[in-house]
Amino acid sequence: MTTEMRGSEASGMKWVAGLLSALMMLQGAAAAKTVLYVSPDGNDEWSGRSADPEGNDGPLATLEAARLKVRGIKAKSKDAIEVQIRGGDYKLLKTVVFGPADSGSKEAPVTYKAFTGEKPVFSGGVEISKWAQCTKDPAGMAPEAKGKLWVAEIPKASGAPWVIRSLFDGEDLLNRARSGSFKYRDVEKENDSNRQGKKLTSVLDYEGKPLPAFDRTIHYRDQDLRAWPNPSDIELILKDRPWLANVIALDRVDTKTKIAHLAVDPTYQAINPNNRYWVENAIDHLDEPGEWVVNTQEGRIYMWPEKEITEMKVIAPYLSEFIRVEGEEDGPFAAHLRFEGLTFTHGVRDTLHEDDKGLQHDWEMYDKANAVVRFRNAEDCSLSSSVIKASSGTGVRLDQHCQRIKVASNHLHHLGGGGIVVSGYGPGTKDVNKNNVVHDNYIHHIGELLWHSAAIFIAQSGHNEISHNTICEVPYNGIVVSGCRPHEFYLVKRIPFRRAWVSSIRFEECEPFIKKGLAAKSQNHLEHFLPLLHARENKIIMNDISRTLLKLHDGNAIYFSAMGEDNLVERNYLHQNHDTAGAVRLDDNPSFTIIRENVITESERGLGLKGPADVINNFIFTETFLRGRSTPGWLGGTKQALPVRNVFMPPASSKSSNGLYLTDDRAIDKPFYENLPRMKDSIYFTANTGKPYVPKTALGNDLFTGKPVIPGKDSVKLQYVDPMFDEAAMKEGLYRFKKGSPAEKLGIKPVDLREVGSSLAGASDSGTGKTVFDFTDGSTLDAEAGIVGATMTVDGIALTTRAIIGSDQSEEGNTTTIYRTSNALSINTGSVSGSEYQNFDPQEAWVFDFDTDVMLEVIDFSGLGRSETMKVTIFDGSNGGAGVVRTVTDKDLLSLKKPVSAGTDIRIEQIAGKARIDSISVSKPSP
């Protein structure tokens, strides 16, 4: 090797060494990090630079102090900053607001996270203490509560007036006093303008005199209501549509006219005398252990405790928003802020206000401070590995301008409102809420106070990824993707104050599109407004959704309406979603949607389509494959598509009369293929031998032509043939076929759901740990299974029927039936004819026991009306051998919290009226 080469090599080595040194310096600079600490043992006057107190220095005490300290550090340094929060309890009575000045950068984000191995818990509640037994009965008190009530003063709170709408005992939501159901008086109201918009546009012109304000009156019967001295504390639950339950405070009650006036507009006119409503927080209805009411005028809370008051930690939620990350509307935005491993409890329940603007059907509010963690005008932020639980409001919101926000690996449960809301601007040209990620979240037991709440609600927001979430135990919809329906645009001049959608329309941006629609022959076509509907190209992938619609009806596991184009629903596992209008539903005014490789099972209906969709390679194990119009929506609309490579397999156990029918529950006179003129390479098969399920043709034939076809050789539309699923693999979540399957020859691909849902499902921090025996159509407590001795096992606990008692006290010839629409257990002493409605009748009873010791928590009676009474007897040898006896009248929920030993007979008897049982909740007793 020459000297020249050695010199060149040495020079090169020096160059490489210099490069490595520079890279290491850059890497070191990128990794530079300043760490601060927050602790319950801290002091906001300290530096926050150490994790534990050290002399006169140590960690900070509050999140707000940490935010301010970070702001000071940022002014002097470009390092990443990490605030580590020690385990323990933190009280928040004021929202901590992070703005642009608190932001990090891509290279140096600002992170607020739990200290390793520890659990910081932020509570927005105030403890209610100094309880005393009532020495004077409050006016109007229920006679059952005489001598049972305790009272406490409402603590003085700073800031805005504080109205207590919920209470917790630790993390357990306490039952606010609630009446039985009432009905409206049958009166005709002049102003019926707050009906559904699609009905109003048929009678209202676009131009014209604005309509008067909505009617806020309730015409009540008999003595159902009274002139309470604290009307603003009293709330009515109005269930005037199957898909909504308004909770609205009273303004006043006029007992002479028997008219109650509401404090704000109801979503729909309270007019149908067959609809029910309930009264909450009236002292008159505090008539059971575990209930409470608040009287703001007196400054007192009254409670009939279920256990020793000294054993309770009663907490009243005070704060709605705990953390708000908020920038300016058009920038600068709050950015690069991360929150990890935090726990939040005791947030305030949302209440309707005069200036509220609603999203679809008022299921959620537009741009409202009603969530525990809220991002508003923010970019590149995240909430991860956190818990929001035992809270009365919504969990997380992404409002207005939100881009690249990640909500991932969080556990949201036992919430009064919804789980996660992603909501852009009201209808208009501004499209700035997009490209967000909602991933790997476990969301369950939400909507406990506002039943119409969704687990995930996407409104006017697009290009988002909603993936690997597990959703269950939901009172209504699982996932909602929504925009403004065309008819709402035409109401903006006549009813600009209409809360749901109309009040949020950005009129100047929308007016050219409205005029275009008015000039068209078909004014309600969605195409006129597509540029204004930004809930487009969302990807809903690999989600596990079950047990939706536990309280309301006409809903779905995944719901779409008036959204933008090309939303994708792919490889989701939808199961145990009973009484839906389609597990996946395109409701009014949908645009083109891709529905691909989903598995739908343990439900009555698979798809509900009112618009165009690509329906590709789905496996649908439901009684009815498709619920829709006689002419399928995909034959028109914004795009046209051909359903291909689907497998439809109704369950062998089904008793539905729908079978092969495409139906809207009225048009059951035609097989669905007569209404479905186009389909390709698909399979129908079932082991069900019922008449509606067996085609009038031979196996191997195409149901469209009735002629035999050979897959891979002949053209196939819908072949009647066994797809030959690999049942062993299906149990593991892999929906594949056995060798030689005709499905493979048709190009139908396996669907792998082994990684579906959230990695957090079944997490230890699951709240109360209750086991729910829900009496749905598929339960083993079915009449034809032999009800006496029939067992239902849930979470390792077996419930077994011991006897069915008829009205003549005979145990012979009686059956237990399950009425499909209400998903409730019903006792009857006669035969069941078709879908005849069956209920408990007076003196009929059901006797059952559990195979292990349990804590009997709650029995949910479905729709107990006025003077309808049930009696529950627990034959545990107490009360002189007669056992524990509880009766419930006019109430849906009977809260027991009673320990029951294995083998103890429990008898539920109908005393008066008719009733059904929706569910029974138990928990395993503490060791």
PDB file of C-alpha atoms in Angstrom, residues 602-856:
ATOM      1  CA  GLU A 602     -75.754 -13.259  16.931  1.00  0.00           C
ATOM      2  CA  SER A 603     -78.065 -10.559  15.618  1.00  0.00           C
ATOM      3  CA  GLU A 604     -81.401 -10.503  13.836  1.00  0.00           C
ATOM      4  CA  ARG A 605     -80.330  -8.296  10.914  1.00  0.00           C
ATOM      5  CA  GLY A 606     -77.059  -8.023   9.055  1.00  0.00           C
ATOM      6  CA  LEU A 607     -77.094  -4.868   6.929  1.00  0.00           C
ATOM      7  CA  GLY A 608     -79.531  -1.972   6.767  1.00  0.00           C
ATOM      8  CA  LEU A 609     -78.950  -0.015   3.596  1.00  0.00           C
ATOM      9  CA  LYS A 610     -80.740   3.063   2.292  1.00  0.00           C
ATOM     10  CA  GLY A 611     -77.999   4.024  -0.083  1.00  0.00           C
ATOM     11  CA  PRO A 612     -75.137   2.919  -2.326  1.00  0.00           C
ATOM     12  CA  ALA A 613     -72.481   0.541  -1.031  1.00  0.00           C
ATOM     13  CA  ASP A 614     -69.812  -1.885  -2.118  1.00  0.00           C
ATOM     14  CA  VAL A 615     -70.818  -5.051  -0.222  1.00  0.00           C
ATOM     15  CA  ILE A 616     -67.844  -7.358  -0.669  1.00  0.00           C
ATOM     16  CA  ASN A 617     -66.735 -10.608   1.001  1.00  0.00           C
ATOM     17  CA  ASN A 618     -68.824 -10.287   4.159  1.00  0.00           C
ATOM     18  CA  PHE A 619     -69.875 -13.286   6.265  1.00  0.00           C
ATOM     19  CA  ILE A 620     -73.340 -12.624   7.689  1.00  0.00           C
ATOM     20  CA  PHE A 621     -74.798 -15.164  10.112  1.00  0.00           C
ATOM     21  CA  THR A 622     -78.113 -13.412  10.811  1.00  0.00           C
ATOM     22  CA  GLU A 623     -81.799 -14.129  10.277  1.00  0.00           C
ATOM     23  CA  THR A 624     -82.105 -11.385   7.692  1.00  0.00           C
ATOM     24  CA  PHE A 625     -79.179 -10.604   5.422  1.00  0.00           C
ATOM     25  CA  LEU A 626     -80.364  -7.190   4.342  1.00  0.00           C
ATOM     26  CA  ARG A 627     -82.895  -4.681   5.604  1.00  0.00           C
ATOM     27  CA  GLY A 628     -83.661  -1.990   3.086  1.00  0.00           C
ATOM     28  CA  ARG A 629     -86.034  -0.728   0.481  1.00  0.00           C
ATOM     29  CA  SER A 630     -87.654  -2.913  -2.121  1.00  0.00           C
ATOM     30  CA  THR A 631     -85.369  -1.312  -4.674  1.00  0.00           C
ATOM     31  CA  PRO A 632     -81.911  -1.479  -3.105  1.00  0.00           C
ATOM     32  CA  GLY A 633     -80.198   1.854  -2.611  1.00  0.00           C
ATOM     33  CA  TRP A 634     -77.044   0.859  -4.443  1.00  0.00           C
ATOM     34  CA  LEU A 635     -78.888   0.864  -7.759  1.00  0.00           C
ATOM     35  CA  GLY A 636     -78.799   4.673  -7.685  1.00  0.00           C
ATOM     36  CA  GLY A 637     -77.142   7.398  -5.696  1.00  0.00           C
ATOM     37  CA  THR A 638     -73.672   8.839  -6.022  1.00  0.00           C
ATOM     38  CA  LYS A 639     -72.153   5.594  -7.275  1.00  0.00           C
ATOM     39  CA  GLN A 640     -73.343   2.167  -8.333  1.00  0.00           C
ATOM     40  CA  ALA A 641     -71.978  -1.084  -7.018  1.00  0.00           C
ATOM     41  CA  LEU A 642     -72.538  -4.800  -7.322  1.00  0.00           C
ATOM     42  CA  PRO A 643     -72.628  -6.962  -4.162  1.00  0.00           C
ATOM     43  CA  VAL A 644     -70.033  -9.679  -4.657  1.00  0.00           C
ATOM     44  CA  ARG A 645     -68.505 -12.659  -2.840  1.00  0.00           C
ATOM     45  CA  ASN A 646     -70.710 -12.560   0.279  1.00  0.00           C
ATOM     46  CA  VAL A 647     -71.778 -15.530   2.399  1.00  0.00           C
ATOM     47  CA  PHE A 648     -75.206 -15.399   4.039  1.00  0.00           C
ATOM     48  CA  MET A 649     -75.870 -18.108   6.651  1.00  0.00           C
ATOM     49  CA  PRO A 650     -78.938 -17.680   8.880  1.00  0.00           C
ATOM     50  CA  PRO A 651     -78.497 -19.536  12.194  1.00  0.00           C
ATOM     51  CA  ALA A 652     -80.015 -22.980  12.514  1.00  0.00           C
ATOM     52  CA  SER A 653     -81.659 -21.963  15.799  1.00  0.00           C
ATOM     53  CA  SER A 654     -83.529 -18.986  14.397  1.00  0.00           C
ATOM     54  CA  LYS A 655     -87.292 -18.785  14.750  1.00  0.00           C
ATOM     55  CA  SER A 656     -87.749 -15.663  12.665  1.00  0.00           C
ATOM     56  CA  SER A 657     -90.288 -15.724   9.863  1.00  0.00           C
ATOM     57  CA  ASN A 658     -88.031 -13.571   7.682  1.00  0.00           C
ATOM     58  CA  GLY A 659     -85.636 -16.217   6.438  1.00  0.00           C
ATOM     59  CA  LEU A 660     -84.700 -15.556   2.827  1.00  0.00           C
ATOM     60  CA  TYR A 661     -86.463 -12.229   2.769  1.00  0.00           C
ATOM     61  CA  LEU A 662     -85.179  -8.756   2.143  1.00  0.00           C
ATOM     62  CA  THR A 663     -87.494  -6.913   4.473  1.00  0.00           C
ATOM     63  CA  ASP A 664     -88.286  -3.722   6.281  1.00  0.00           C
ATOM     64  CA  ASP A 665     -90.426  -5.848   8.614  1.00  0.00           C
ATOM     65  CA  ARG A 666     -93.484  -5.198   6.443  1.00  0.00           C
ATOM     66  CA  ALA A 667     -92.575  -6.421   2.963  1.00  0.00           C
ATOM     67  CA  ILE A 668     -92.153 -10.100   3.756  1.00  0.00           C
ATOM     68  CA  ASP A 669     -94.030 -11.420   0.786  1.00  0.00           C
ATOM     69  CA  LYS A 670     -91.063 -11.769  -1.546  1.00  0.00           C
ATOM     70  CA  PRO A 671     -87.809 -13.692  -1.262  1.00  0.00           C
ATOM     71  CA  PHE A 672     -84.952 -11.197  -1.090  1.00  0.00           C
ATOM     72  CA  TYR A 673     -83.459 -12.294  -4.397  1.00  0.00           C
ATOM     73  CA  GLU A 674     -86.602 -11.110  -6.186  1.00  0.00           C
ATOM     74  CA  ASN A 675     -85.829  -7.638  -4.881  1.00  0.00           C
ATOM     75  CA  LEU A 676     -82.122  -7.949  -5.555  1.00  0.00           C
ATOM     76  CA  PRO A 677     -81.666  -8.086  -9.314  1.00  0.00           C
ATOM     77  CA  ARG A 678     -77.886  -7.890  -9.186  1.00  0.00           C
ATOM     78  CA  MET A 679     -75.480  -9.995  -7.141  1.00  0.00           C
ATOM     79  CA  LYS A 680     -72.425 -12.010  -7.992  1.00  0.00           C
ATOM     80  CA  ASP A 681     -70.367 -14.947  -6.733  1.00  0.00           C
ATOM     81  CA  SER A 682     -72.199 -15.221  -3.420  1.00  0.00           C
ATOM     82  CA  ILE A 683     -73.479 -18.098  -1.269  1.00  0.00           C
ATOM     83  CA  TYR A 684     -76.611 -18.787   0.749  1.00  0.00           C
ATOM     84  CA  PHE A 685     -76.788 -21.728   3.130  1.00  0.00           C
ATOM     85  CA  THR A 686     -78.359 -22.682   6.434  1.00  0.00           C
ATOM     86  CA  ALA A 687     -79.025 -25.753   8.541  1.00  0.00           C
ATOM     87  CA  ASN A 688     -82.345 -24.212   9.543  1.00  0.00           C
ATOM     88  CA  THR A 689     -85.204 -26.398   8.372  1.00  0.00           C
ATOM     89  CA  GLY A 690     -87.928 -23.782   8.891  1.00  0.00           C
ATOM     90  CA  LYS A 691     -90.097 -23.026   5.894  1.00  0.00           C
ATOM     91  CA  PRO A 692     -88.824 -19.460   5.343  1.00  0.00           C
ATOM     92  CA  TYR A 693     -85.234 -20.677   5.234  1.00  0.00           C
ATOM     93  CA  VAL A 694     -85.387 -23.601   2.815  1.00  0.00           C
ATOM     94  CA  PRO A 695     -85.254 -22.430  -0.803  1.00  0.00           C
ATOM     95  CA  LYS A 696     -87.637 -23.990  -3.291  1.00  0.00           C
ATOM     96  CA  THR A 697     -84.743 -25.376  -5.285  1.00  0.00           C
ATOM     97  CA  ALA A 698     -82.062 -28.032  -4.945  1.00  0.00           C
ATOM     98  CA  LEU A 699     -78.652 -27.670  -3.330  1.00  0.00           C
ATOM     99  CA  GLY A 700     -76.095 -26.461  -5.829  1.00  0.00           C
ATOM    100  CA  ASN A 701     -78.570 -24.325  -7.755  1.00  0.00           C
ATOM    101  CA  ASP A 702     -78.399 -20.587  -8.271  1.00  0.00           C
ATOM    102  CA  LEU A 703     -81.275 -19.002  -6.377  1.00  0.00           C
ATOM    103  CA  PHE A 704     -81.788 -16.438  -9.114  1.00  0.00           C
ATOM    104  CA  THR A 705     -82.303 -18.956 -11.902  1.00  0.00           C
ATOM    105  CA  GLY A 706     -83.120 -22.180 -10.039  1.00  0.00           C
ATOM    106  CA  LYS A 707     -80.564 -23.969 -12.210  1.00  0.00           C
ATOM    107  CA  PRO A 708     -77.441 -25.900 -11.108  1.00  0.00           C
ATOM    108  CA  VAL A 709     -74.138 -24.042 -11.370  1.00  0.00           C
ATOM    109  CA  ILE A 710     -70.503 -25.067 -10.989  1.00  0.00           C
ATOM    110  CA  PRO A 711     -68.333 -22.445  -9.219  1.00  0.00           C
ATOM    111  CA  GLY A 712     -65.293 -21.510 -11.247  1.00  0.00           C
ATOM    112  CA  LYS A 713     -66.969 -22.629 -14.429  1.00  0.00           C
ATOM    113  CA  ASP A 714     -70.444 -21.130 -14.599  1.00  0.00           C
ATOM    114  CA  SER A 715     -71.555 -17.601 -13.890  1.00  0.00           C
ATOM    115  CA  VAL A 716     -72.902 -17.516 -10.312  1.00  0.00           C
ATOM    116  CA  LYS A 717     -75.139 -14.974  -8.642  1.00  0.00           C
ATOM    117  CA  LEU A 718     -76.298 -16.569  -5.370  1.00  0.00           C
ATOM    118  CA  GLN A 719     -75.619 -20.271  -5.005  1.00  0.00           C
ATOM    119  CA  TYR A 720     -77.480 -22.443  -2.512  1.00  0.00           C
ATOM    120  CA  VAL A 721     -74.546 -24.473  -1.227  1.00  0.00           C
ATOM    121  CA  ASP A 722     -72.561 -25.223   1.930  1.00  0.00           C
ATOM    122  CA  PRO A 723     -69.501 -22.904   1.998  1.00  0.00           C
ATOM    123  CA  MET A 724     -67.690 -25.470   4.190  1.00  0.00           C
ATOM    124  CA  PHE A 725     -66.364 -23.206   6.917  1.00  0.00           C
ATOM    125  CA  ASP A 726     -63.557 -24.578   9.088  1.00  0.00           C
ATOM    126  CA  GLU A 727     -65.490 -24.517  12.374  1.00  0.00           C
ATOM    127  CA  ALA A 728     -62.443 -25.183  14.562  1.00  0.00           C
ATOM    128  CA  ALA A 729     -60.610 -22.203  13.054  1.00  0.00           C
ATOM    129  CA  MET A 730     -63.719 -20.020  13.396  1.00  0.00           C
ATOM    130  CA  LYS A 731     -63.630 -20.503  17.164  1.00  0.00           C
ATOM    131  CA  GLU A 732     -60.180 -18.885  17.121  1.00  0.00           C
ATOM    132  CA  GLY A 733     -61.402 -15.951  15.020  1.00  0.00           C
ATOM    133  CA  LEU A 734     -60.139 -17.216  11.670  1.00  0.00           C
ATOM    134  CA  TYR A 735     -63.053 -17.527   9.239  1.00  0.00           C
ATOM    135  CA  ARG A 736     -61.583 -19.794   6.584  1.00  0.00           C
ATOM    136  CA  PHE A 737     -62.866 -22.697   4.484  1.00  0.00           C
ATOM    137  CA  LYS A 738     -62.103 -26.380   4.297  1.00  0.00           C
ATOM    138  CA  LYS A 739     -60.345 -27.792   1.271  1.00  0.00           C
ATOM    139  CA  GLY A 740     -62.665 -28.099  -1.698  1.00  0.00           C
ATOM    140  CA  SER A 741     -65.027 -25.346  -0.571  1.00  0.00           C
ATOM    141  CA  PRO A 742     -67.140 -23.793  -3.339  1.00  0.00           C
ATOM    142  CA  ALA A 743     -66.486 -20.425  -1.679  1.00  0.00           C
ATOM    143  CA  GLU A 744     -62.835 -20.541  -2.676  1.00  0.00           C
ATOM    144  CA  LYS A 745     -63.804 -21.296  -6.260  1.00  0.00           C
ATOM    145  CA  LEU A 746     -65.998 -18.172  -6.243  1.00  0.00           C
ATOM    146  CA  GLY A 747     -63.056 -16.058  -5.083  1.00  0.00           C
ATOM    147  CA  ILE A 748     -64.396 -15.570  -1.552  1.00  0.00           C
ATOM    148  CA  LYS A 749     -61.444 -14.897   0.750  1.00  0.00           C
ATOM    149  CA  PRO A 750     -61.005 -15.933   4.394  1.00  0.00           C
ATOM    150  CA  VAL A 751     -61.462 -13.209   7.028  1.00  0.00           C
ATOM    151  CA  ASP A 752     -58.883 -13.190   9.812  1.00  0.00           C
ATOM    152  CA  LEU A 753     -60.216 -11.617  13.006  1.00  0.00           C
ATOM    153  CA  ARG A 754     -57.723 -13.119  15.433  1.00  0.00           C
ATOM    154  CA  GLU A 755     -56.374  -9.657  16.263  1.00  0.00           C
ATOM    155  CA  VAL A 756     -59.720  -7.850  16.222  1.00  0.00           C
ATOM    156  CA  GLY A 757     -60.588  -5.373  18.962  1.00  0.00           C
ATOM    157  CA  SER A 758     -58.539  -3.732  21.687  1.00  0.00           C
ATOM    158  CA  SER A 759     -55.587  -5.254  23.486  1.00  0.00           C
ATOM    159  CA  LEU A 760     -57.122  -3.806  26.666  1.00  0.00           C
ATOM    160  CA  ALA A 761     -60.377  -5.785  26.536  1.00  0.00           C
ATOM    161  CA  GLY A 762     -60.774  -7.607  29.804  1.00  0.00           C
ATOM    162  CA  ALA A 763     -58.404  -5.205  31.572  1.00  0.00           C
ATOM    163  CA  SER A 764     -58.274  -5.551  35.337  1.00  0.00           C
ATOM    164  CA  ASP A 765     -59.460  -1.983  35.842  1.00  0.00           C
ATOM    165  CA  SER A 766     -62.939  -2.860  34.647  1.00  0.00           C
ATOM    166  CA  GLY A 767     -64.990  -1.076  37.233  1.00  0.00           C
ATOM    167  CA  THR A 768     -67.623  -2.914  39.210  1.00  0.00           C
ATOM    168  CA  GLY A 769     -66.983  -6.393  37.831  1.00  0.00           C
ATOM    169  CA  LYS A 770     -70.708  -7.068  37.435  1.00  0.00           C
ATOM    170  CA  THR A 771     -72.000 -10.086  35.561  1.00  0.00           C
ATOM    171  CA  VAL A 772     -75.156  -9.393  33.556  1.00  0.00           C
ATOM    172  CA  PHE A 773     -77.673 -12.077  32.642  1.00  0.00           C
ATOM    173  CA  ASP A 774     -79.353 -10.432  29.670  1.00  0.00           C
ATOM    174  CA  PHE A 775     -82.399 -12.265  28.334  1.00  0.00           C
ATOM    175  CA  THR A 776     -81.973 -11.928  24.597  1.00  0.00           C
ATOM    176  CA  ASP A 777     -83.367 -14.111  21.864  1.00  0.00           C
ATOM    177  CA  GLY A 778     -80.357 -16.387  21.761  1.00  0.00           C
ATOM    178  CA  SER A 779     -80.289 -17.289  25.466  1.00  0.00           C
ATOM    179  CA  THR A 780     -80.579 -20.880  26.671  1.00  0.00           C
ATOM    180  CA  LEU A 781     -83.604 -19.871  28.756  1.00  0.00           C
ATOM    181  CA  ASP A 782     -85.773 -20.495  25.724  1.00  0.00           C
ATOM    182  CA  ALA A 783     -89.169 -22.180  25.987  1.00  0.00           C
ATOM    183  CA  GLU A 784     -88.324 -24.849  23.428  1.00  0.00           C
ATOM    184  CA  ALA A 785     -85.147 -25.762  25.321  1.00  0.00           C
ATOM    185  CA  GLY A 786     -87.201 -26.880  28.319  1.00  0.00           C
ATOM    186  CA  ILE A 787     -87.229 -23.927  30.639  1.00  0.00           C
ATOM    187  CA  VAL A 788     -87.455 -25.683  34.025  1.00  0.00           C
ATOM    188  CA  GLY A 789     -83.903 -26.784  34.654  1.00  0.00           C
ATOM    189  CA  ALA A 790     -82.526 -24.617  31.847  1.00  0.00           C
ATOM    190  CA  THR A 791     -79.283 -22.851  32.709  1.00  0.00           C
ATOM    191  CA  MET A 792     -77.606 -19.712  31.457  1.00  0.00           C
ATOM    192  CA  THR A 793     -73.917 -19.362  32.309  1.00  0.00           C
ATOM    193  CA  VAL A 794     -72.200 -15.962  32.196  1.00  0.00           C
ATOM    194  CA  ASP A 795     -68.635 -15.297  33.360  1.00  0.00           C
ATOM    195  CA  GLY A 796     -68.569 -18.647  35.140  1.00  0.00           C
ATOM    196  CA  ILE A 797     -71.784 -18.055  37.113  1.00  0.00           C
ATOM    197  CA  ALA A 798     -74.752 -20.311  36.300  1.00  0.00           C
ATOM    198  CA  LEU A 799     -78.380 -19.194  36.665  1.00  0.00           C
ATOM    199  CA  THR A 800     -80.833 -22.102  36.650  1.00  0.00           C
ATOM    200  CA  THR A 801     -84.628 -22.044  36.450  1.00  0.00           C
ATOM    201  CA  ARG A 802     -86.235 -24.086  39.274  1.00  0.00           C
ATOM    202  CA  ALA A 803     -89.926 -23.490  38.551  1.00  0.00           C
ATOM    203  CA  ILE A 804     -92.444 -21.529  36.508  1.00  0.00           C
ATOM    204  CA  ILE A 805     -95.568 -20.678  38.511  1.00  0.00           C
ATOM    205  CA  GLY A 806     -98.826 -20.126  36.643  1.00  0.00           C
ATOM    206  CA  SER A 807    -101.603 -17.776  37.678  1.00  0.00           C
ATOM    207  CA  ASP A 808    -103.369 -20.781  39.260  1.00  0.00           C
ATOM    208  CA  GLN A 809    -100.156 -21.492  41.235  1.00  0.00           C
ATOM    209  CA  SER A 810     -99.621 -24.601  39.128  1.00  0.00           C
ATOM    210  CA  GLU A 811     -96.156 -25.516  37.917  1.00  0.00           C
ATOM    211  CA  GLU A 812     -97.497 -27.500  34.990  1.00  0.00           C
ATOM    212  CA  GLY A 813     -98.005 -26.450  31.401  1.00  0.00           C
ATOM    213  CA  ASN A 814     -96.285 -23.080  31.695  1.00  0.00           C
ATOM    214  CA  THR A 815     -93.484 -21.773  29.513  1.00  0.00           C
ATOM    215  CA  THR A 816     -90.923 -19.028  29.419  1.00  0.00           C
ATOM    216  CA  THR A 817     -90.712 -17.085  26.194  1.00  0.00           C
ATOM    217  CA  ILE A 818     -88.476 -14.309  24.990  1.00  0.00           C
ATOM    218  CA  TYR A 819     -90.102 -11.510  23.053  1.00  0.00           C
ATOM    219  CA  ARG A 820     -87.582 -10.600  20.395  1.00  0.00           C
ATOM    220  CA  THR A 821     -88.231  -6.872  19.990  1.00  0.00           C
ATOM    221  CA  SER A 822     -87.827  -6.053  23.660  1.00  0.00           C
ATOM    222  CA  ASN A 823     -85.152  -8.667  24.412  1.00  0.00           C
ATOM    223  CA  ALA A 824     -86.821  -9.437  27.720  1.00  0.00           C
ATOM    224  CA  LEU A 825     -87.711 -12.511  29.717  1.00  0.00           C
ATOM    225  CA  SER A 826     -91.484 -12.969  29.843  1.00  0.00           C
ATOM    226  CA  ILE A 827     -93.642 -15.542  31.636  1.00  0.00           C
ATOM    227  CA  ASN A 828     -96.911 -16.786  30.177  1.00  0.00           C
ATOM    228  CA  THR A 829     -99.240 -19.660  30.929  1.00  0.00           C
ATOM    229  CA  GLY A 830    -100.507 -20.315  27.448  1.00  0.00           C
ATOM    230  CA  SER A 831     -99.109 -21.253  24.087  1.00  0.00           C
ATOM    231  CA  VAL A 832     -97.171 -18.790  22.004  1.00  0.00           C
ATOM    232  CA  SER A 833     -98.564 -17.956  18.592  1.00  0.00           C
ATOM    233  CA  GLY A 834     -96.064 -16.463  16.157  1.00  0.00           C
ATOM    234  CA  SER A 835     -94.588 -13.266  17.549  1.00  0.00           C
ATOM    235  CA  GLU A 836     -97.456 -12.691  19.984  1.00  0.00           C
ATOM    236  CA  TYR A 837     -96.504 -10.305  22.761  1.00  0.00           C
ATOM    237  CA  GLN A 838     -96.199 -12.269  26.025  1.00  0.00           C
ATOM    238  CA  ASN A 839     -95.709 -10.831  29.523  1.00  0.00           C
ATOM    239  CA  PHE A 840     -95.860 -11.798  33.133  1.00  0.00           C
ATOM    240  CA  ASP A 841     -99.504 -11.790  34.193  1.00  0.00           C
ATOM    241  CA  PRO A 842    -100.695 -11.368  37.809  1.00  0.00           C
ATOM    242  CA  GLN A 843     -99.638 -14.206  40.151  1.00  0.00           C
ATOM    243  CA  GLU A 844     -97.293 -15.719  37.576  1.00  0.00           C
ATOM    244  CA  ALA A 845     -93.749 -16.182  38.832  1.00  0.00           C
ATOM    245  CA  TRP A 846     -90.279 -17.379  37.913  1.00  0.00           C
ATOM    246  CA  VAL A 847     -88.088 -19.182  40.465  1.00  0.00           C
ATOM    247  CA  PHE A 848     -84.337 -19.528  39.908  1.00  0.00           C
ATOM    248  CA  ASP A 849     -81.024 -19.833  41.750  1.00  0.00           C
ATOM    249  CA  PHE A 850     -77.277 -19.378  41.237  1.00  0.00           C
ATOM    250  CA  ASP A 851     -74.654 -22.108  41.493  1.00  0.00           C
ATOM    251  CA  THR A 852     -72.293 -19.978  43.573  1.00  0.00           C
ATOM    252  CA  ASP A 853     -72.430 -17.249  46.177  1.00  0.00           C
ATOM    253  CA  VAL A 854     -73.201 -13.904  44.531  1.00  0.00           C
ATOM    254  CA  MET A 855     -74.059 -10.327  45.348  1.00  0.00           C
ATOM    255  CA  LEU A 856     -77.451  -9.742  43.696  1.00  0.00           C
TER     256      LEU A 856
END
